[in-house]
PDB file of C-alpha atoms in Angstrom:
ATOM      1  CA  UNK Q 273       0.075  -0.176  -0.316  1.00 76.00           C
ATOM      2  CA  UNK Q 274       1.239   3.595  -0.867  1.00 89.00           C
ATOM      3  CA  UNK Q 275       2.060   5.464   2.142  1.00 89.00           C
ATOM      4  CA  UNK Q 276       2.526   9.301   2.963  1.00 90.00           C
ATOM      5  CA  UNK Q 277       5.916   9.939   4.921  1.00 90.00           C
ATOM      6  CA  UNK Q 278       5.490  12.746   7.632  1.00 87.00           C
ATOM      7  CA  UNK Q 279       8.285  14.087   9.617  1.00 88.00           C
ATOM      8  CA  UNK Q 280       7.271  16.300  12.555  1.00 85.00           C
ATOM      9  CA  UNK Q 281       9.854  19.553  12.527  1.00 87.00           C
ATOM     10  CA  UNK Q 282       9.303  19.840  16.033  1.00 87.00           C
ATOM     11  CA  UNK Q 283      10.727  16.507  17.244  1.00 87.00           C
ATOM     12  CA  UNK Q 284      12.271  15.051  14.180  1.00 86.00           C
ATOM     13  CA  UNK Q 285      10.001  11.972  14.252  1.00 87.00           C
ATOM     14  CA  UNK Q 286       8.996  10.703  11.129  1.00 87.00           C
ATOM     15  CA  UNK Q 287       6.228   8.210  10.386  1.00 85.00           C
ATOM     16  CA  UNK Q 288       4.325   6.580   7.636  1.00 88.00           C
ATOM     17  CA  UNK Q 289       0.378   7.362   6.637  1.00 90.00           C
ATOM     18  CA  UNK Q 290      -1.138   4.552   4.555  1.00 91.00           C
ATOM     19  CA  UNK Q 291      -2.750   5.997   1.609  1.00 91.00           C
ATOM     20  CA  UNK Q 292      -5.986   4.117   0.694  1.00 88.00           C
ATOM     21  CA  UNK Q 293      -6.884   3.180  -2.990  1.00 85.00           C
ATOM     22  CA  UNK Q 294      -9.218   6.135  -3.056  1.00 81.00           C
ATOM     23  CA  UNK Q 295      -6.482   8.427  -2.466  1.00 85.00           C
ATOM     24  CA  UNK Q 296      -7.319   9.075   1.344  1.00 88.00           C
ATOM     25  CA  UNK Q 297      -5.632   9.075   4.441  1.00 90.00           C
ATOM     26  CA  UNK Q 298      -6.852   8.507   7.948  1.00 88.00           C
ATOM     27  CA  UNK Q 299      -6.924  11.488  10.149  1.00 86.00           C
ATOM     28  CA  UNK Q 300      -6.311   9.332  13.168  1.00 85.00           C
ATOM     29  CA  UNK Q 301      -2.832   8.389  11.806  1.00 86.00           C
ATOM     30  CA  UNK Q 302      -1.433  11.959  12.124  1.00 83.00           C
ATOM     31  CA  UNK Q 303       0.174  11.357  15.558  1.00 74.00           C
ATOM     32  CA  UNK Q 304      -0.528  14.134  18.232  1.00 77.00           C
ATOM     33  CA  UNK Q 305      -2.164  16.304  15.625  1.00 82.00           C
ATOM     34  CA  UNK Q 306      -5.584  17.438  15.045  1.00 86.00           C
ATOM     35  CA  UNK Q 307      -6.321  18.300  11.212  1.00 86.00           C
ATOM     36  CA  UNK Q 308      -8.108  21.755  10.696  1.00 88.00           C
ATOM     37  CA  UNK Q 309     -10.307  21.753   7.626  1.00 85.00           C
ATOM     38  CA  UNK Q 310     -13.108  24.659   8.061  1.00 83.00           C
ATOM     39  CA  UNK Q 311     -16.057  23.888   5.842  1.00 73.00           C
ATOM     40  CA  UNK Q 312     -15.068  20.293   4.538  1.00 74.00           C
ATOM     41  CA  UNK Q 313     -12.835  21.800   1.715  1.00 80.00           C
ATOM     42  CA  UNK Q 314     -10.465  18.834   1.613  1.00 83.00           C
ATOM     43  CA  UNK Q 315     -11.967  16.254   3.983  1.00 80.00           C
ATOM     44  CA  UNK Q 316     -13.915  13.061   3.246  1.00 79.00           C
ATOM     45  CA  UNK Q 317     -16.172  12.174   6.236  1.00 77.00           C
ATOM     46  CA  UNK Q 318     -17.205   8.651   4.755  1.00 80.00           C
ATOM     47  CA  UNK Q 319     -16.899   6.092   1.648  1.00 81.00           C
ATOM     48  CA  UNK Q 320     -20.138   6.334  -0.259  1.00 83.00           C
ATOM     49  CA  UNK Q 321     -21.240   4.363  -3.545  1.00 87.00           C
ATOM     50  CA  UNK Q 322     -24.382   6.717  -3.712  1.00 92.00           C
ATOM     51  CA  UNK Q 323     -22.875   9.508  -6.038  1.00 91.00           C
ATOM     52  CA  UNK Q 324     -19.663  10.161  -8.091  1.00 90.00           C
ATOM     53  CA  UNK Q 325     -19.091  13.790  -9.306  1.00 88.00           C
ATOM     54  CA  UNK Q 326     -16.388  15.128 -11.509  1.00 87.00           C
ATOM     55  CA  UNK Q 327     -17.178  18.685 -12.164  1.00 85.00           C
ATOM     56  CA  UNK Q 328     -14.154  19.420 -14.378  1.00 89.00           C
ATOM     57  CA  UNK Q 329     -15.256  16.576 -16.524  1.00 93.00           C
ATOM     58  CA  UNK Q 330     -19.144  17.104 -16.342  1.00 91.00           C
ATOM     59  CA  UNK Q 331     -19.501  13.651 -14.874  1.00 93.00           C
ATOM     60  CA  UNK Q 332     -22.231  12.725 -12.563  1.00 93.00           C
ATOM     61  CA  UNK Q 333     -23.283   8.937 -11.758  1.00 95.00           C
ATOM     62  CA  UNK Q 334     -25.836   7.574  -9.147  1.00 96.00           C
ATOM     63  CA  UNK Q 335     -25.172   4.483  -7.998  1.00 95.00           C
ATOM     64  CA  UNK Q 336     -23.043   3.800 -11.228  1.00 94.00           C
ATOM     65  CA  UNK Q 337     -25.698   5.007 -13.631  1.00 96.00           C
ATOM     66  CA  UNK Q 338     -24.678   7.938 -15.924  1.00 96.00           C
ATOM     67  CA  UNK Q 339     -27.045  10.973 -15.006  1.00 96.00           C
ATOM     68  CA  UNK Q 340     -27.661  11.122 -18.951  1.00 97.00           C
ATOM     69  CA  UNK Q 341     -29.108   7.581 -18.903  1.00 97.00           C
ATOM     70  CA  UNK Q 342     -31.110   8.187 -16.068  1.00 97.00           C
ATOM     71  CA  UNK Q 343     -32.557  11.509 -17.197  1.00 96.00           C
ATOM     72  CA  UNK Q 344     -33.460  10.050 -20.512  1.00 96.00           C
ATOM     73  CA  UNK Q 345     -35.157   6.726 -19.411  1.00 96.00           C
ATOM     74  CA  UNK Q 346     -36.348   7.022 -15.701  1.00 97.00           C
ATOM     75  CA  UNK Q 347     -38.533   9.070 -13.402  1.00 97.00           C
ATOM     76  CA  UNK Q 348     -37.423  10.945 -10.396  1.00 98.00           C
ATOM     77  CA  UNK Q 349     -39.317   8.317  -7.992  1.00 98.00           C
ATOM     78  CA  UNK Q 350     -37.414   5.725  -9.936  1.00 98.00           C
ATOM     79  CA  UNK Q 351     -34.274   7.635  -9.406  1.00 98.00           C
ATOM     80  CA  UNK Q 352     -35.170   8.005  -5.702  1.00 97.00           C
ATOM     81  CA  UNK Q 353     -35.568   4.567  -5.148  1.00 97.00           C
ATOM     82  CA  UNK Q 354     -32.093   3.828  -6.742  1.00 97.00           C
ATOM     83  CA  UNK Q 355     -30.217   6.175  -4.601  1.00 96.00           C
ATOM     84  CA  UNK Q 356     -32.038   5.065  -1.390  1.00 94.00           C
ATOM     85  CA  UNK Q 357     -31.924   1.320  -1.910  1.00 95.00           C
ATOM     86  CA  UNK Q 358     -29.222   0.809  -4.548  1.00 95.00           C
ATOM     87  CA  UNK Q 359     -31.060  -0.683  -7.181  1.00 96.00           C
ATOM     88  CA  UNK Q 360     -33.583   0.454  -9.929  1.00 97.00           C
ATOM     89  CA  UNK Q 361     -36.922  -0.890  -9.302  1.00 97.00           C
ATOM     90  CA  UNK Q 362     -38.672  -3.500 -11.184  1.00 97.00           C
ATOM     91  CA  UNK Q 363     -42.099  -2.523 -12.783  1.00 96.00           C
ATOM     92  CA  UNK Q 364     -43.838  -4.092  -9.536  1.00 97.00           C
ATOM     93  CA  UNK Q 365     -41.566  -2.296  -7.136  1.00 97.00           C
ATOM     94  CA  UNK Q 366     -41.919   0.993  -8.889  1.00 97.00           C
ATOM     95  CA  UNK Q 367     -45.642   0.547  -8.925  1.00 97.00           C
ATOM     96  CA  UNK Q 368     -45.823  -0.046  -5.113  1.00 97.00           C
ATOM     97  CA  UNK Q 369     -43.262   2.720  -4.539  1.00 97.00           C
ATOM     98  CA  UNK Q 370     -45.281   5.312  -6.472  1.00 97.00           C
ATOM     99  CA  UNK Q 371     -48.120   4.279  -4.648  1.00 96.00           C
ATOM    100  CA  UNK Q 372     -46.722   4.706  -1.306  1.00 96.00           C
ATOM    101  CA  UNK Q 373     -45.210   8.099  -2.116  1.00 97.00           C
ATOM    102  CA  UNK Q 374     -48.253   9.624  -3.713  1.00 96.00           C
ATOM    103  CA  UNK Q 375     -50.201   8.049  -0.703  1.00 95.00           C
ATOM    104  CA  UNK Q 376     -48.306  10.488   1.537  1.00 96.00           C
ATOM    105  CA  UNK Q 377     -48.727  13.723  -0.489  1.00 97.00           C
ATOM    106  CA  UNK Q 378     -51.745  15.119   1.850  1.00 96.00           C
ATOM    107  CA  UNK Q 379     -50.716  17.157   5.086  1.00 95.00           C
ATOM    108  CA  UNK Q 380     -52.709  17.538   8.033  1.00 94.00           C
ATOM    109  CA  UNK Q 381     -55.206  20.602   8.064  1.00 94.00           C
ATOM    110  CA  UNK Q 382     -53.501  22.054  10.980  1.00 94.00           C
ATOM    111  CA  UNK Q 383     -50.577  22.528   8.528  1.00 94.00           C
ATOM    112  CA  UNK Q 384     -52.633  24.630   6.394  1.00 94.00           C
ATOM    113  CA  UNK Q 385     -53.484  26.878   9.412  1.00 94.00           C
ATOM    114  CA  UNK Q 386     -49.713  27.066  10.226  1.00 94.00           C
ATOM    115  CA  UNK Q 387     -48.794  27.929   6.758  1.00 94.00           C
ATOM    116  CA  UNK Q 388     -51.454  30.487   6.536  1.00 94.00           C
ATOM    117  CA  UNK Q 389     -50.254  32.280   9.666  1.00 95.00           C
ATOM    118  CA  UNK Q 390     -47.019  33.288   7.583  1.00 95.00           C
ATOM    119  CA  UNK Q 391     -47.207  36.854   6.394  1.00 92.00           C
ATOM    120  CA  UNK Q 392     -47.412  37.106   2.429  1.00 87.00           C
ATOM    121  CA  UNK Q 393     -43.999  38.162   2.085  1.00 91.00           C
ATOM    122  CA  UNK Q 394     -42.207  35.715   4.244  1.00 94.00           C
ATOM    123  CA  UNK Q 395     -39.393  34.041   2.535  1.00 94.00           C
ATOM    124  CA  UNK Q 396     -40.400  30.603   1.076  1.00 93.00           C
ATOM    125  CA  UNK Q 397     -37.742  28.530   2.495  1.00 95.00           C
ATOM    126  CA  UNK Q 398     -38.568  29.875   5.860  1.00 95.00           C
ATOM    127  CA  UNK Q 399     -42.198  28.840   5.542  1.00 96.00           C
ATOM    128  CA  UNK Q 400     -41.174  25.576   3.834  1.00 96.00           C
ATOM    129  CA  UNK Q 401     -38.622  24.580   6.636  1.00 94.00           C
ATOM    130  CA  UNK Q 402     -40.966  25.349   9.528  1.00 95.00           C
ATOM    131  CA  UNK Q 403     -43.471  23.275   7.981  1.00 95.00           C
ATOM    132  CA  UNK Q 404     -41.506  20.505   7.377  1.00 93.00           C
ATOM    133  CA  UNK Q 405     -39.877  20.785  11.259  1.00 91.00           C
ATOM    134  CA  UNK Q 406     -43.686  20.762  12.281  1.00 93.00           C
ATOM    135  CA  UNK Q 407     -44.464  17.280  10.747  1.00 92.00           C
ATOM    136  CA  UNK Q 408     -42.843  15.802  13.910  1.00 87.00           C
ATOM    137  CA  UNK Q 409     -45.823  17.463  16.004  1.00 88.00           C
ATOM    138  CA  UNK Q 410     -48.351  15.743  13.596  1.00 89.00           C
ATOM    139  CA  UNK Q 411     -46.294  12.139  13.480  1.00 86.00           C
ATOM    140  CA  UNK Q 412     -45.526  11.225  17.139  1.00 80.00           C
ATOM    141  CA  UNK Q 413     -44.405   7.875  15.919  1.00 81.00           C
ATOM    142  CA  UNK Q 414     -41.517   9.452  14.154  1.00 79.00           C
ATOM    143  CA  UNK Q 415     -40.204  11.336  17.198  1.00 76.00           C
ATOM    144  CA  UNK Q 416     -37.454   9.552  19.166  1.00 76.00           C
ATOM    145  CA  UNK Q 417     -37.926  11.830  22.138  1.00 72.00           C
ATOM    146  CA  UNK Q 418     -41.176  10.113  22.342  1.00 74.00           C
ATOM    147  CA  UNK Q 419     -40.657   6.771  21.361  1.00 75.00           C
ATOM    148  CA  UNK Q 420     -36.902   5.940  21.845  1.00 70.00           C
ATOM    149  CA  UNK Q 421     -33.651   7.669  20.852  1.00 71.00           C
ATOM    150  CA  UNK Q 422     -32.305   4.463  18.887  1.00 73.00           C
ATOM    151  CA  UNK Q 423     -35.710   3.658  17.148  1.00 75.00           C
ATOM    152  CA  UNK Q 424     -34.433   4.481  13.564  1.00 73.00           C
ATOM    153  CA  UNK Q 425     -31.594   2.044  14.348  1.00 74.00           C
ATOM    154  CA  UNK Q 426     -34.028  -0.775  15.344  1.00 78.00           C
ATOM    155  CA  UNK Q 427     -36.909  -0.224  13.244  1.00 77.00           C
ATOM    156  CA  UNK Q 428     -36.358  -0.592   9.408  1.00 83.00           C
ATOM    157  CA  UNK Q 429     -40.224  -0.008   8.693  1.00 86.00           C
ATOM    158  CA  UNK Q 430     -40.557   3.364  10.674  1.00 83.00           C
ATOM    159  CA  UNK Q 431     -37.460   4.544   8.515  1.00 84.00           C
ATOM    160  CA  UNK Q 432     -39.010   3.599   5.280  1.00 88.00           C
ATOM    161  CA  UNK Q 433     -42.373   5.031   6.290  1.00 90.00           C
ATOM    162  CA  UNK Q 434     -40.395   8.389   7.036  1.00 89.00           C
ATOM    163  CA  UNK Q 435     -38.915   8.385   3.648  1.00 91.00           C
ATOM    164  CA  UNK Q 436     -42.176   8.096   2.027  1.00 95.00           C
ATOM    165  CA  UNK Q 437     -43.775  10.514   4.047  1.00 94.00           C
ATOM    166  CA  UNK Q 438     -41.298  13.173   3.161  1.00 94.00           C
ATOM    167  CA  UNK Q 439     -41.071  12.569  -0.382  1.00 97.00           C
ATOM    168  CA  UNK Q 440     -44.678  12.746  -0.409  1.00 97.00           C
ATOM    169  CA  UNK Q 441     -45.408  15.950   1.500  1.00 97.00           C
ATOM    170  CA  UNK Q 442     -42.353  18.063   0.700  1.00 97.00           C
ATOM    171  CA  UNK Q 443     -43.925  19.131  -2.902  1.00 97.00           C
ATOM    172  CA  UNK Q 444     -47.197  19.976  -0.921  1.00 98.00           C
ATOM    173  CA  UNK Q 445     -45.404  21.877   1.511  1.00 97.00           C
ATOM    174  CA  UNK Q 446     -43.277  23.648  -1.268  1.00 97.00           C
ATOM    175  CA  UNK Q 447     -46.537  24.532  -3.164  1.00 97.00           C
ATOM    176  CA  UNK Q 448     -48.391  25.476  -0.022  1.00 97.00           C
ATOM    177  CA  UNK Q 449     -45.466  28.013   0.533  1.00 96.00           C
ATOM    178  CA  UNK Q 450     -45.622  29.466  -3.029  1.00 96.00           C
ATOM    179  CA  UNK Q 451     -49.361  29.853  -2.840  1.00 96.00           C
ATOM    180  CA  UNK Q 452     -49.268  31.612   0.229  1.00 95.00           C
ATOM    181  CA  UNK Q 453     -46.838  34.161  -1.090  1.00 94.00           C
ATOM    182  CA  UNK Q 454     -49.241  34.684  -3.935  1.00 94.00           C
ATOM    183  CA  UNK Q 455     -52.374  34.834  -1.771  1.00 93.00           C
ATOM    184  CA  UNK Q 456     -54.155  32.148  -3.247  1.00 94.00           C
ATOM    185  CA  UNK Q 457     -55.775  29.171  -1.810  1.00 94.00           C
ATOM    186  CA  UNK Q 458     -54.017  25.803  -1.344  1.00 96.00           C
ATOM    187  CA  UNK Q 459     -54.666  23.007  -3.925  1.00 96.00           C
ATOM    188  CA  UNK Q 460     -55.155  19.595  -2.655  1.00 96.00           C
ATOM    189  CA  UNK Q 461     -52.845  16.922  -4.352  1.00 97.00           C
ATOM    190  CA  UNK Q 462     -53.871  14.963  -7.184  1.00 96.00           C
ATOM    191  CA  UNK Q 463     -52.586  11.478  -6.991  1.00 92.00           C
ATOM    192  CA  UNK Q 464     -53.802  10.486 -10.427  1.00 93.00           C
ATOM    193  CA  UNK Q 465     -51.103  12.679 -11.802  1.00 96.00           C
ATOM    194  CA  UNK Q 466     -47.228  11.794 -11.819  1.00 96.00           C
ATOM    195  CA  UNK Q 467     -45.107  13.277  -9.045  1.00 97.00           C
ATOM    196  CA  UNK Q 468     -43.895  16.207 -10.994  1.00 97.00           C
ATOM    197  CA  UNK Q 469     -47.243  16.895 -12.663  1.00 97.00           C
ATOM    198  CA  UNK Q 470     -48.846  16.835  -9.242  1.00 97.00           C
ATOM    199  CA  UNK Q 471     -46.642  19.799  -8.285  1.00 98.00           C
ATOM    200  CA  UNK Q 472     -47.285  21.689 -11.007  1.00 98.00           C
ATOM    201  CA  UNK Q 473     -50.918  21.280 -10.530  1.00 97.00           C
ATOM    202  CA  UNK Q 474     -50.531  22.122  -6.875  1.00 97.00           C
ATOM    203  CA  UNK Q 475     -48.671  25.422  -7.885  1.00 97.00           C
ATOM    204  CA  UNK Q 476     -50.896  26.669 -10.806  1.00 96.00           C
ATOM    205  CA  UNK Q 477     -54.421  25.581 -10.590  1.00 96.00           C
ATOM    206  CA  UNK Q 478     -56.828  28.310 -10.257  1.00 92.00           C
ATOM    207  CA  UNK Q 479     -60.314  27.320 -11.012  1.00 87.00           C
ATOM    208  CA  UNK Q 480     -60.157  25.866 -14.551  1.00 89.00           C
ATOM    209  CA  UNK Q 481     -62.304  22.611 -14.899  1.00 89.00           C
ATOM    210  CA  UNK Q 482     -60.198  19.526 -15.612  1.00 89.00           C
ATOM    211  CA  UNK Q 483     -57.017  21.171 -15.174  1.00 94.00           C
ATOM    212  CA  UNK Q 484     -53.824  19.069 -16.283  1.00 95.00           C
ATOM    213  CA  UNK Q 485     -50.466  20.405 -16.293  1.00 96.00           C
ATOM    214  CA  UNK Q 486     -48.432  20.582 -19.596  1.00 96.00           C
ATOM    215  CA  UNK Q 487     -47.035  17.125 -20.014  1.00 96.00           C
ATOM    216  CA  UNK Q 488     -43.800  18.615 -21.463  1.00 97.00           C
ATOM    217  CA  UNK Q 489     -43.438  20.926 -18.468  1.00 97.00           C
ATOM    218  CA  UNK Q 490     -43.933  18.099 -16.032  1.00 97.00           C
ATOM    219  CA  UNK Q 491     -41.320  15.887 -17.904  1.00 98.00           C
ATOM    220  CA  UNK Q 492     -38.671  18.925 -17.801  1.00 98.00           C
ATOM    221  CA  UNK Q 493     -39.489  19.456 -14.031  1.00 97.00           C
ATOM    222  CA  UNK Q 494     -39.195  15.700 -13.453  1.00 98.00           C
ATOM    223  CA  UNK Q 495     -35.684  15.633 -15.049  1.00 97.00           C
ATOM    224  CA  UNK Q 496     -34.768  18.911 -13.205  1.00 97.00           C
ATOM    225  CA  UNK Q 497     -35.659  16.803 -10.045  1.00 97.00           C
ATOM    226  CA  UNK Q 498     -33.292  13.928 -10.988  1.00 97.00           C
ATOM    227  CA  UNK Q 499     -30.422  16.354 -11.803  1.00 95.00           C
ATOM    228  CA  UNK Q 500     -30.745  17.613  -8.357  1.00 93.00           C
ATOM    229  CA  UNK Q 501     -31.428  14.475  -6.454  1.00 93.00           C
ATOM    230  CA  UNK Q 502     -27.931  13.905  -4.858  1.00 90.00           C
ATOM    231  CA  UNK Q 503     -24.759  15.936  -4.964  1.00 79.00           C
ATOM    232  CA  UNK Q 504     -22.184  13.747  -2.843  1.00 78.00           C
ATOM    233  CA  UNK Q 505     -21.589  14.845   0.623  1.00 76.00           C
ATOM    234  CA  UNK Q 506     -22.176  18.412   0.448  1.00 74.00           C
ATOM    235  CA  UNK Q 507     -23.207  20.630   3.375  1.00 75.00           C
ATOM    236  CA  UNK Q 508     -26.682  19.800   3.759  1.00 78.00           C
ATOM    237  CA  UNK Q 509     -25.755  16.028   3.775  1.00 80.00           C
ATOM    238  CA  UNK Q 510     -22.803  16.451   6.149  1.00 78.00           C
ATOM    239  CA  UNK Q 511     -25.246  18.375   8.492  1.00 79.00           C
ATOM    240  CA  UNK Q 512     -27.937  15.713   8.379  1.00 79.00           C
ATOM    241  CA  UNK Q 513     -25.409  12.739   9.100  1.00 79.00           C
ATOM    242  CA  UNK Q 514     -24.098  14.648  12.056  1.00 78.00           C
ATOM    243  CA  UNK Q 515     -27.762  15.508  13.368  1.00 76.00           C
ATOM    244  CA  UNK Q 516     -28.274  11.489  13.047  1.00 72.00           C
ATOM    245  CA  UNK Q 517     -25.340  10.923  15.129  1.00 72.00           C
ATOM    246  CA  UNK Q 518     -27.104  12.229  18.182  1.00 71.00           C
ATOM    247  CA  UNK Q 519     -30.640  10.601  17.215  1.00 69.00           C
ATOM    248  CA  UNK Q 520     -32.444  13.324  15.799  1.00 71.00           C
ATOM    249  CA  UNK Q 521     -35.799  12.918  14.409  1.00 73.00           C
ATOM    250  CA  UNK Q 522     -36.595  12.532  10.694  1.00 75.00           C
ATOM    251  CA  UNK Q 523     -37.943  16.071  10.467  1.00 74.00           C
TER     252      UNK Q 523
END
């Protein structure tokens, strides 16, 4: 194995730090030293097979699949399944996955009241993040403070339920934040539409009978969701990983 030779100029002591095949060194191997790297500018916090990015070469892979292939042939929910579970779903798995996610698009009416309490010129992200955090108040079964700090470590079905809850409710809450900004009433989800088309419906429907979003716009938005589905260990991902170390809730 390749190694990095380090000499401490203070003591004259030299030692070797192994270099992994991925080109990384273990911070713990630097004896008596702490490595300072504000902002994770050159630090890898984990090994991951989920996403590979080479920005200079324009490469983005999800679970080994080129982003161009996924954008052309897959839906956002299909890609979400791939990112979470490691494999693309077959037709039966995809149908069940879509049913589960779209079945969780509705939110409690209390969240409608909460969203309506924000001033019309509140920042959309402030309204959205506050509403997502409030979900823990409506789903006590997902709150580690109430059901046990290690519940997500031991209950796989509970973890999976929060995944579909968040995937389902996030578009609804985002659309509600937008509608609140423009002073219009909220549109209920339409689960007969695709994931992206349903989001556009909740954003745009006024009072037209049988309104259906433009399918080309829905597909374009679906591809946009795919392109932004995951971007390696960025700041938000690192923050969530650290929060989970202390048994934080899903919301």
